[in-house]
Each structure stands twice: as C-alpha cells, then as structure tokens.
C-alpha cells in the first residue's frame, strides 16, 4: 500500500510544480502531495508495526535501517518541492 501512496504523492508533487509553472492554482495539488506523503509514512509505519506483531525480526533488521534514511530524505524533498511555489511567489513579490 505504501508504494501506491508514494507514487500518488510523487505525481501530485509534479502536478503541483507543473501547475505553478503554467500559472494555474497549485494549492490543491500541493496539499494533495503533502497529504499523500504523510499517508505513505503512516502506511510504512503500519507495515513495520505488523512485522513487530508477527515477530518477523529478519524483515525488521533487513528493511528498517535502510528505510529510515530513505523516508527522512524523501519526506524532506517532498516538503521542499511542494512548498517551493509558495517560496518562489514570496520571492517574486519582494
């Protein structure tokens, strides 16, 4: 599930940037991108929770260390890319 939510978050982020570039209202796409980023994180956390409940320590030891760094980087990039249009608008107004 997390991979589907992640792809939707990526698509919404690119839609956000495209709509800003062509001069259309991008705020709904921005909110969608950030929302699906949050849902992706929740889905990943649910997966890890399931592994703990079934005591799948091999999966936890294999996946969690790598995913931690990836989730931090991708979440930071999502926030940066989704808020870039607002920051650019503020810069243009000055």
PDB file of N, CA and C in Angstrom:
ATOM      1  N   UNK A   1       0.819  -1.196   0.000  1.00  0.00           N
ATOM      2  CA  UNK A   1       0.000   0.000   0.000  1.00  0.00           C
ATOM      3  C   UNK A   1       0.864   1.262   0.000  1.00  0.00           C
ATOM      4  N   UNK A   2       1.984   1.212   0.758  1.00  0.00           N
ATOM      5  CA  UNK A   2       2.810   2.409   0.873  1.00  0.00           C
ATOM      6  C   UNK A   2       3.396   2.816  -0.469  1.00  0.00           C
ATOM      7  N   UNK A   3       3.657   1.853  -1.333  1.00  0.00           N
ATOM      8  CA  UNK A   3       4.253   2.195  -2.618  1.00  0.00           C
ATOM      9  C   UNK A   3       3.242   2.920  -3.516  1.00  0.00           C
ATOM     10  N   UNK A   4       1.981   2.517  -3.441  1.00  0.00           N
ATOM     11  CA  UNK A   4       0.939   3.193  -4.221  1.00  0.00           C
ATOM     12  C   UNK A   4       0.764   4.623  -3.717  1.00  0.00           C
ATOM     13  N   UNK A   5       0.702   4.774  -2.400  1.00  0.00           N
ATOM     14  CA  UNK A   5       0.564   6.116  -1.827  1.00  0.00           C
ATOM     15  C   UNK A   5       1.780   6.978  -2.173  1.00  0.00           C
ATOM     16  N   UNK A   6       2.956   6.368  -2.174  1.00  0.00           N
ATOM     17  CA  UNK A   6       4.170   7.106  -2.527  1.00  0.00           C
ATOM     18  C   UNK A   6       4.153   7.597  -3.964  1.00  0.00           C
ATOM     19  N   UNK A   7       3.708   6.747  -4.880  1.00  0.00           N
ATOM     20  CA  UNK A   7       3.625   7.172  -6.283  1.00  0.00           C
ATOM     21  C   UNK A   7       2.585   8.279  -6.475  1.00  0.00           C
ATOM     22  N   UNK A   8       1.489   8.203  -5.744  1.00  0.00           N
ATOM     23  CA  UNK A   8       0.488   9.272  -5.820  1.00  0.00           C
ATOM     24  C   UNK A   8       1.076  10.576  -5.282  1.00  0.00           C
ATOM     25  N   UNK A   9       1.852  10.488  -4.202  1.00  0.00           N
ATOM     26  CA  UNK A   9       2.497  11.680  -3.641  1.00  0.00           C
ATOM     27  C   UNK A   9       3.466  12.294  -4.645  1.00  0.00           C
ATOM     28  N   UNK A  10       4.232  11.461  -5.336  1.00  0.00           N
ATOM     29  CA  UNK A  10       5.177  11.951  -6.339  1.00  0.00           C
ATOM     30  C   UNK A  10       4.422  12.605  -7.497  1.00  0.00           C
ATOM     31  N   UNK A  11       3.370  11.955  -7.965  1.00  0.00           N
ATOM     32  CA  UNK A  11       2.586  12.512  -9.070  1.00  0.00           C
ATOM     33  C   UNK A  11       1.952  13.850  -8.679  1.00  0.00           C
ATOM     34  N   UNK A  12       1.430  13.932  -7.462  1.00  0.00           N
ATOM     35  CA  UNK A  12       0.823  15.186  -7.004  1.00  0.00           C
ATOM     36  C   UNK A  12       1.864  16.288  -6.879  1.00  0.00           C
ATOM     37  N   UNK A  13       3.071  15.931  -6.461  1.00  0.00           N
ATOM     38  CA  UNK A  13       4.143  16.922  -6.346  1.00  0.00           C
ATOM     39  C   UNK A  13       4.516  17.469  -7.717  1.00  0.00           C
ATOM     40  N   UNK A  14       4.664  16.590  -8.697  1.00  0.00           N
ATOM     41  CA  UNK A  14       4.980  17.064 -10.048  1.00  0.00           C
ATOM     42  C   UNK A  14       3.826  17.863 -10.645  1.00  0.00           C
ATOM     43  N   UNK A  15       2.597  17.480 -10.323  1.00  0.00           N
ATOM     44  CA  UNK A  15       1.438  18.259 -10.766  1.00  0.00           C
ATOM     45  C   UNK A  15       1.473  19.651 -10.141  1.00  0.00           C
ATOM     46  N   UNK A  16       1.820  19.714  -8.871  1.00  0.00           N
ATOM     47  CA  UNK A  16       1.947  20.980  -8.159  1.00  0.00           C
ATOM     48  C   UNK A  16       2.956  21.889  -8.870  1.00  0.00           C
ATOM     49  N   UNK A  17       4.135  21.349  -9.154  1.00  0.00           N
ATOM     50  CA  UNK A  17       5.179  22.150  -9.803  1.00  0.00           C
ATOM     51  C   UNK A  17       4.771  22.564 -11.214  1.00  0.00           C
ATOM     52  N   UNK A  18       4.122  21.660 -11.950  1.00  0.00           N
ATOM     53  CA  UNK A  18       3.663  21.980 -13.306  1.00  0.00           C
ATOM     54  C   UNK A  18       2.605  23.079 -13.275  1.00  0.00           C
ATOM     55  N   UNK A  19       1.645  22.961 -12.363  1.00  0.00           N
ATOM     56  CA  UNK A  19       0.580  23.964 -12.297  1.00  0.00           C
ATOM     57  C   UNK A  19       1.143  25.327 -11.924  1.00  0.00           C
ATOM     58  N   UNK A  20       2.132  25.351 -11.049  1.00  0.00           N
ATOM     59  CA  UNK A  20       2.774  26.628 -10.710  1.00  0.00           C
ATOM     60  C   UNK A  20       3.469  27.209 -11.939  1.00  0.00           C
ATOM     61  N   UNK A  21       4.156  26.348 -12.684  1.00  0.00           N
ATOM     62  CA  UNK A  21       4.905  26.816 -13.854  1.00  0.00           C
ATOM     63  C   UNK A  21       3.992  27.414 -14.923  1.00  0.00           C
ATOM     64  N   UNK A  22       2.815  26.816 -15.122  1.00  0.00           N
ATOM     65  CA  UNK A  22       1.905  27.330 -16.149  1.00  0.00           C
ATOM     66  C   UNK A  22       0.989  28.423 -15.621  1.00  0.00           C
ATOM     67  N   UNK A  23       1.116  28.763 -14.343  1.00  0.00           N
ATOM     68  CA  UNK A  23       0.366  29.882 -13.792  1.00  0.00           C
ATOM     69  C   UNK A  23      -1.019  29.553 -13.279  1.00  0.00           C
ATOM     70  N   UNK A  24      -1.307  28.290 -13.055  1.00  0.00           N
ATOM     71  CA  UNK A  24      -2.616  27.898 -12.522  1.00  0.00           C
ATOM     72  C   UNK A  24      -2.540  27.761 -11.009  1.00  0.00           C
ATOM     73  N   UNK A  25      -3.713  27.646 -10.380  1.00  0.00           N
ATOM     74  CA  UNK A  25      -3.763  27.484  -8.924  1.00  0.00           C
ATOM     75  C   UNK A  25      -3.219  26.110  -8.554  1.00  0.00           C
ATOM     76  N   UNK A  26      -2.176  26.087  -7.782  1.00  0.00           N
ATOM     77  CA  UNK A  26      -1.451  24.865  -7.449  1.00  0.00           C
ATOM     78  C   UNK A  26      -1.695  24.389  -6.022  1.00  0.00           C
ATOM     79  N   UNK A  27      -2.446  25.128  -5.249  1.00  0.00           N
ATOM     80  CA  UNK A  27      -2.535  24.852  -3.819  1.00  0.00           C
ATOM     81  C   UNK A  27      -3.198  23.515  -3.494  1.00  0.00           C
ATOM     82  N   UNK A  28      -4.185  23.092  -4.266  1.00  0.00           N
ATOM     83  CA  UNK A  28      -4.809  21.791  -4.032  1.00  0.00           C
ATOM     84  C   UNK A  28      -3.810  20.674  -4.315  1.00  0.00           C
ATOM     85  N   UNK A  29      -3.045  20.806  -5.391  1.00  0.00           N
ATOM     86  CA  UNK A  29      -2.032  19.791  -5.702  1.00  0.00           C
ATOM     87  C   UNK A  29      -0.950  19.759  -4.621  1.00  0.00           C
ATOM     88  N   UNK A  30      -0.603  20.928  -4.084  1.00  0.00           N
ATOM     89  CA  UNK A  30       0.383  20.990  -3.015  1.00  0.00           C
ATOM     90  C   UNK A  30      -0.135  20.257  -1.776  1.00  0.00           C
ATOM     91  N   UNK A  31      -1.367  20.530  -1.403  1.00  0.00           N
ATOM     92  CA  UNK A  31      -1.960  19.866  -0.244  1.00  0.00           C
ATOM     93  C   UNK A  31      -2.074  18.359  -0.479  1.00  0.00           C
ATOM     94  N   UNK A  32      -2.399  17.976  -1.698  1.00  0.00           N
ATOM     95  CA  UNK A  32      -2.502  16.552  -2.029  1.00  0.00           C
ATOM     96  C   UNK A  32      -1.140  15.879  -1.923  1.00  0.00           C
ATOM     97  N   UNK A  33      -0.108  16.514  -2.435  1.00  0.00           N
ATOM     98  CA  UNK A  33       1.236  15.952  -2.361  1.00  0.00           C
ATOM     99  C   UNK A  33       1.703  15.770  -0.933  1.00  0.00           C
ATOM    100  N   UNK A  34       1.496  16.783  -0.117  1.00  0.00           N
ATOM    101  CA  UNK A  34       1.904  16.682   1.285  1.00  0.00           C
ATOM    102  C   UNK A  34       1.064  15.657   2.041  1.00  0.00           C
ATOM    103  N   UNK A  35      -0.229  15.606   1.733  1.00  0.00           N
ATOM    104  CA  UNK A  35      -1.114  14.646   2.408  1.00  0.00           C
ATOM    105  C   UNK A  35      -0.734  13.208   2.062  1.00  0.00           C
ATOM    106  N   UNK A  36      -0.466  12.951   0.798  1.00  0.00           N
ATOM    107  CA  UNK A  36      -0.097  11.591   0.421  1.00  0.00           C
ATOM    108  C   UNK A  36       1.297  11.221   0.917  1.00  0.00           C
ATOM    109  N   UNK A  37       2.157  12.199   1.112  1.00  0.00           N
ATOM    110  CA  UNK A  37       3.441  11.922   1.751  1.00  0.00           C
ATOM    111  C   UNK A  37       3.203  11.445   3.182  1.00  0.00           C
ATOM    112  N   UNK A  38       2.328  12.132   3.894  1.00  0.00           N
ATOM    113  CA  UNK A  38       2.008  11.726   5.267  1.00  0.00           C
ATOM    114  C   UNK A  38       1.356  10.342   5.291  1.00  0.00           C
ATOM    115  N   UNK A  39       0.459  10.072   4.354  1.00  0.00           N
ATOM    116  CA  UNK A  39      -0.185   8.761   4.301  1.00  0.00           C
ATOM    117  C   UNK A  39       0.815   7.659   3.981  1.00  0.00           C
ATOM    118  N   UNK A  40       1.799   7.958   3.151  1.00  0.00           N
ATOM    119  CA  UNK A  40       2.855   6.991   2.843  1.00  0.00           C
ATOM    120  C   UNK A  40       3.640   6.643   4.095  1.00  0.00           C
ATOM    121  N   UNK A  41       3.979   7.664   4.886  1.00  0.00           N
ATOM    122  CA  UNK A  41       4.705   7.415   6.132  1.00  0.00           C
ATOM    123  C   UNK A  41       3.871   6.569   7.095  1.00  0.00           C
ATOM    124  N   UNK A  42       2.576   6.863   7.179  1.00  0.00           N
ATOM    125  CA  UNK A  42       1.694   6.078   8.058  1.00  0.00           C
ATOM    126  C   UNK A  42       1.600   4.627   7.584  1.00  0.00           C
ATOM    127  N   UNK A  43       1.512   4.434   6.277  1.00  0.00           N
ATOM    128  CA  UNK A  43       1.431   3.069   5.738  1.00  0.00           C
ATOM    129  C   UNK A  43       2.723   2.302   6.007  1.00  0.00           C
ATOM    130  N   UNK A  44       3.856   2.959   5.867  1.00  0.00           N
ATOM    131  CA  UNK A  44       5.133   2.305   6.161  1.00  0.00           C
ATOM    132  C   UNK A  44       5.222   1.953   7.642  1.00  0.00           C
ATOM    133  N   UNK A  45       4.781   2.851   8.496  1.00  0.00           N
ATOM    134  CA  UNK A  45       4.784   2.580   9.936  1.00  0.00           C
ATOM    135  C   UNK A  45       3.862   1.411  10.261  1.00  0.00           C
ATOM    136  N   UNK A  46       2.732   1.314   9.597  1.00  0.00           N
ATOM    137  CA  UNK A  46       1.814   0.191   9.816  1.00  0.00           C
ATOM    138  C   UNK A  46       2.457  -1.125   9.402  1.00  0.00           C
ATOM    139  N   UNK A  47       3.214  -1.109   8.318  1.00  0.00           N
ATOM    140  CA  UNK A  47       3.908  -2.308   7.870  1.00  0.00           C
ATOM    141  C   UNK A  47       4.931  -2.760   8.916  1.00  0.00           C
ATOM    142  N   UNK A  48       5.692  -1.821   9.425  1.00  0.00           N
ATOM    143  CA  UNK A  48       6.676  -2.138  10.461  1.00  0.00           C
ATOM    144  C   UNK A  48       5.975  -2.644  11.719  1.00  0.00           C
ATOM    145  N   UNK A  49       4.855  -2.042  12.064  1.00  0.00           N
ATOM    146  CA  UNK A  49       4.086  -2.491  13.230  1.00  0.00           C
ATOM    147  C   UNK A  49       3.621  -3.937  13.049  1.00  0.00           C
ATOM    148  N   UNK A  50       3.188  -4.259  11.850  1.00  0.00           N
ATOM    149  CA  UNK A  50       2.758  -5.636  11.565  1.00  0.00           C
ATOM    150  C   UNK A  50       3.923  -6.604  11.741  1.00  0.00           C
ATOM    151  N   UNK A  51       5.091  -6.235  11.252  1.00  0.00           N
ATOM    152  CA  UNK A  51       6.261  -7.105  11.399  1.00  0.00           C
ATOM    153  C   UNK A  51       6.611  -7.324  12.869  1.00  0.00           C
ATOM    154  N   UNK A  52       6.438  -6.294  13.683  1.00  0.00           N
ATOM    155  CA  UNK A  52       6.705  -6.449  15.115  1.00  0.00           C
ATOM    156  C   UNK A  52       5.677  -7.411  15.730  1.00  0.00           C
ATOM    157  N   UNK A  53       4.409  -7.262  15.371  1.00  0.00           N
ATOM    158  CA  UNK A  53       3.360  -8.119  15.937  1.00  0.00           C
ATOM    159  C   UNK A  53       3.580  -9.593  15.601  1.00  0.00           C
ATOM    160  N   UNK A  54       4.028  -9.866  14.361  1.00  0.00           N
ATOM    161  CA  UNK A  54       4.258 -11.259  13.962  1.00  0.00           C
ATOM    162  C   UNK A  54       5.690 -11.698  14.254  1.00  0.00           C
ATOM    163  N   UNK A  55       6.446 -10.820  14.891  1.00  0.00           N
ATOM    164  CA  UNK A  55       7.826 -11.091  15.290  1.00  0.00           C
ATOM    165  C   UNK A  55       8.714 -11.510  14.121  1.00  0.00           C
ATOM    166  N   UNK A  56       8.578 -10.788  13.024  1.00  0.00           N
ATOM    167  CA  UNK A  56       9.409 -11.029  11.844  1.00  0.00           C
ATOM    168  C   UNK A  56      10.670 -10.172  11.962  1.00  0.00           C
ATOM    169  N   UNK A  57      11.570 -10.626  12.822  1.00  0.00           N
ATOM    170  CA  UNK A  57      12.756  -9.828  13.122  1.00  0.00           C
ATOM    171  C   UNK A  57      13.679  -9.722  11.916  1.00  0.00           C
ATOM    172  N   UNK A  58      13.696 -10.735  11.070  1.00  0.00           N
ATOM    173  CA  UNK A  58      14.548 -10.686   9.888  1.00  0.00           C
ATOM    174  C   UNK A  58      14.116  -9.537   8.962  1.00  0.00           C
ATOM    175  N   UNK A  59      12.818  -9.384   8.769  1.00  0.00           N
ATOM    176  CA  UNK A  59      12.319  -8.292   7.928  1.00  0.00           C
ATOM    177  C   UNK A  59      12.655  -6.947   8.547  1.00  0.00           C
ATOM    178  N   UNK A  60      12.492  -6.853   9.848  1.00  0.00           N
ATOM    179  CA  UNK A  60      12.801  -5.597  10.535  1.00  0.00           C
ATOM    180  C   UNK A  60      14.280  -5.242  10.409  1.00  0.00           C
ATOM    181  N   UNK A  61      15.143  -6.216  10.639  1.00  0.00           N
ATOM    182  CA  UNK A  61      16.578  -5.947  10.571  1.00  0.00           C
ATOM    183  C   UNK A  61      17.030  -5.658   9.145  1.00  0.00           C
ATOM    184  N   UNK A  62      16.348  -6.235   8.173  1.00  0.00           N
ATOM    185  CA  UNK A  62      16.725  -6.047   6.780  1.00  0.00           C
ATOM    186  C   UNK A  62      16.230  -4.716   6.213  1.00  0.00           C
ATOM    187  N   UNK A  63      15.006  -4.350   6.516  1.00  0.00           N
ATOM    188  CA  UNK A  63      14.360  -3.216   5.856  1.00  0.00           C
ATOM    189  C   UNK A  63      14.464  -1.909   6.636  1.00  0.00           C
ATOM    190  N   UNK A  64      14.248  -1.952   7.916  1.00  0.00           N
ATOM    191  CA  UNK A  64      14.114  -0.717   8.701  1.00  0.00           C
ATOM    192  C   UNK A  64      15.344   0.190   8.648  1.00  0.00           C
ATOM    193  N   UNK A  65      16.569  -0.310   8.802  1.00  0.00           N
ATOM    194  CA  UNK A  65      17.713   0.615   8.770  1.00  0.00           C
ATOM    195  C   UNK A  65      17.834   1.395   7.461  1.00  0.00           C
ATOM    196  N   UNK A  66      17.604   0.760   6.348  1.00  0.00           N
ATOM    197  CA  UNK A  66      17.674   1.450   5.062  1.00  0.00           C
ATOM    198  C   UNK A  66      16.498   2.370   4.820  1.00  0.00           C
ATOM    199  N   UNK A  67      15.327   1.933   5.250  1.00  0.00           N
ATOM    200  CA  UNK A  67      14.132   2.737   5.020  1.00  0.00           C
ATOM    201  C   UNK A  67      14.124   3.992   5.874  1.00  0.00           C
ATOM    202  N   UNK A  68      14.753   3.953   7.033  1.00  0.00           N
ATOM    203  CA  UNK A  68      14.767   5.138   7.886  1.00  0.00           C
ATOM    204  C   UNK A  68      15.385   6.321   7.162  1.00  0.00           C
ATOM    205  N   UNK A  69      16.565   6.118   6.619  1.00  0.00           N
ATOM    206  CA  UNK A  69      17.235   7.201   5.897  1.00  0.00           C
ATOM    207  C   UNK A  69      16.459   7.637   4.664  1.00  0.00           C
ATOM    208  N   UNK A  70      15.946   6.656   3.925  1.00  0.00           N
ATOM    209  CA  UNK A  70      15.191   6.970   2.713  1.00  0.00           C
ATOM    210  C   UNK A  70      13.933   7.776   3.037  1.00  0.00           C
ATOM    211  N   UNK A  71      13.227   7.403   4.084  1.00  0.00           N
ATOM    212  CA  UNK A  71      12.000   8.118   4.448  1.00  0.00           C
ATOM    213  C   UNK A  71      12.308   9.551   4.876  1.00  0.00           C
ATOM    214  N   UNK A  72      13.402   9.756   5.620  1.00  0.00           N
ATOM    215  CA  UNK A  72      13.782  11.114   6.011  1.00  0.00           C
ATOM    216  C   UNK A  72      14.086  11.962   4.781  1.00  0.00           C
ATOM    217  N   UNK A  73      14.890  11.430   3.876  1.00  0.00           N
ATOM    218  CA  UNK A  73      15.277  12.189   2.678  1.00  0.00           C
ATOM    219  C   UNK A  73      14.067  12.478   1.799  1.00  0.00           C
ATOM    220  N   UNK A  74      13.258  11.465   1.541  1.00  0.00           N
ATOM    221  CA  UNK A  74      12.108  11.648   0.653  1.00  0.00           C
ATOM    222  C   UNK A  74      11.061  12.580   1.265  1.00  0.00           C
ATOM    223  N   UNK A  75      10.868  12.506   2.564  1.00  0.00           N
ATOM    224  CA  UNK A  75       9.920  13.416   3.216  1.00  0.00           C
ATOM    225  C   UNK A  75      10.421  14.849   3.136  1.00  0.00           C
ATOM    226  N   UNK A  76      11.706  15.051   3.391  1.00  0.00           N
ATOM    227  CA  UNK A  76      12.288  16.390   3.292  1.00  0.00           C
ATOM    228  C   UNK A  76      12.159  16.929   1.865  1.00  0.00           C
ATOM    229  N   UNK A  77      12.444  16.081   0.880  1.00  0.00           N
ATOM    230  CA  UNK A  77      12.318  16.508  -0.516  1.00  0.00           C
ATOM    231  C   UNK A  77      10.874  16.846  -0.863  1.00  0.00           C
ATOM    232  N   UNK A  78       9.935  16.064  -0.364  1.00  0.00           N
ATOM    233  CA  UNK A  78       8.523  16.328  -0.628  1.00  0.00           C
ATOM    234  C   UNK A  78       8.106  17.681  -0.059  1.00  0.00           C
ATOM    235  N   UNK A  79       8.522  17.947   1.170  1.00  0.00           N
ATOM    236  CA  UNK A  79       8.184  19.242   1.780  1.00  0.00           C
ATOM    237  C   UNK A  79       8.808  20.380   0.988  1.00  0.00           C
ATOM    238  N   UNK A  80      10.063  20.226   0.629  1.00  0.00           N
ATOM    239  CA  UNK A  80      10.768  21.272  -0.118  1.00  0.00           C
ATOM    240  C   UNK A  80      10.137  21.522  -1.483  1.00  0.00           C
ATOM    241  N   UNK A  81       9.885  20.453  -2.229  1.00  0.00           N
ATOM    242  CA  UNK A  81       9.319  20.607  -3.574  1.00  0.00           C
ATOM    243  C   UNK A  81       7.882  21.113  -3.551  1.00  0.00           C
ATOM    244  N   UNK A  82       7.097  20.657  -2.567  1.00  0.00           N
ATOM    245  CA  UNK A  82       5.705  21.086  -2.516  1.00  0.00           C
ATOM    246  C   UNK A  82       5.547  22.520  -2.029  1.00  0.00           C
ATOM    247  N   UNK A  83       6.482  22.998  -1.239  1.00  0.00           N
ATOM    248  CA  UNK A  83       6.382  24.381  -0.761  1.00  0.00           C
ATOM    249  C   UNK A  83       7.180  25.349  -1.630  1.00  0.00           C
ATOM    250  N   UNK A  84       7.947  24.838  -2.575  1.00  0.00           N
ATOM    251  CA  UNK A  84       8.748  25.705  -3.452  1.00  0.00           C
ATOM    252  C   UNK A  84       7.912  26.775  -4.159  1.00  0.00           C
ATOM    253  N   UNK A  85       6.736  26.458  -4.716  1.00  0.00           N
ATOM    254  CA  UNK A  85       5.951  27.512  -5.366  1.00  0.00           C
ATOM    255  C   UNK A  85       5.584  28.662  -4.437  1.00  0.00           C
ATOM    256  N   UNK A  86       5.251  28.349  -3.193  1.00  0.00           N
ATOM    257  CA  UNK A  86       4.919  29.419  -2.243  1.00  0.00           C
ATOM    258  C   UNK A  86       6.146  30.282  -1.992  1.00  0.00           C
ATOM    259  N   UNK A  87       7.297  29.636  -1.801  1.00  0.00           N
ATOM    260  CA  UNK A  87       8.531  30.384  -1.564  1.00  0.00           C
ATOM    261  C   UNK A  87       8.912  31.229  -2.772  1.00  0.00           C
ATOM    262  N   UNK A  88       8.720  30.688  -3.961  1.00  0.00           N
ATOM    263  CA  UNK A  88       9.012  31.444  -5.180  1.00  0.00           C
ATOM    264  C   UNK A  88       8.067  32.635  -5.346  1.00  0.00           C
ATOM    265  N   UNK A  89       6.799  32.441  -4.987  1.00  0.00           N
ATOM    266  CA  UNK A  89       5.857  33.563  -5.046  1.00  0.00           C
ATOM    267  C   UNK A  89       6.247  34.658  -4.072  1.00  0.00           C
ATOM    268  N   UNK A  90       6.652  34.273  -2.875  1.00  0.00           N
ATOM    269  CA  UNK A  90       7.088  35.268  -1.891  1.00  0.00           C
ATOM    270  C   UNK A  90       8.323  36.024  -2.399  1.00  0.00           C
ATOM    271  N   UNK A  91       9.229  35.312  -3.029  1.00  0.00           N
ATOM    272  CA  UNK A  91      10.435  35.943  -3.560  1.00  0.00           C
ATOM    273  C   UNK A  91      10.094  36.915  -4.687  1.00  0.00           C
ATOM    274  N   UNK A  92       9.147  36.542  -5.553  1.00  0.00           N
ATOM    275  CA  UNK A  92       8.759  37.407  -6.671  1.00  0.00           C
ATOM    276  C   UNK A  92       8.031  38.658  -6.216  1.00  0.00           C
ATOM    277  N   UNK A  93       7.329  38.589  -5.091  1.00  0.00           N
ATOM    278  CA  UNK A  93       6.587  39.748  -4.592  1.00  0.00           C
ATOM    279  C   UNK A  93       7.509  40.792  -3.993  1.00  0.00           C
ATOM    280  N   UNK A  94       8.702  40.408  -3.591  1.00  0.00           N
ATOM    281  CA  UNK A  94       9.628  41.365  -2.966  1.00  0.00           C
ATOM    282  C   UNK A  94      10.356  42.187  -3.948  1.00  0.00           C
TER     283      UNK A  94
END
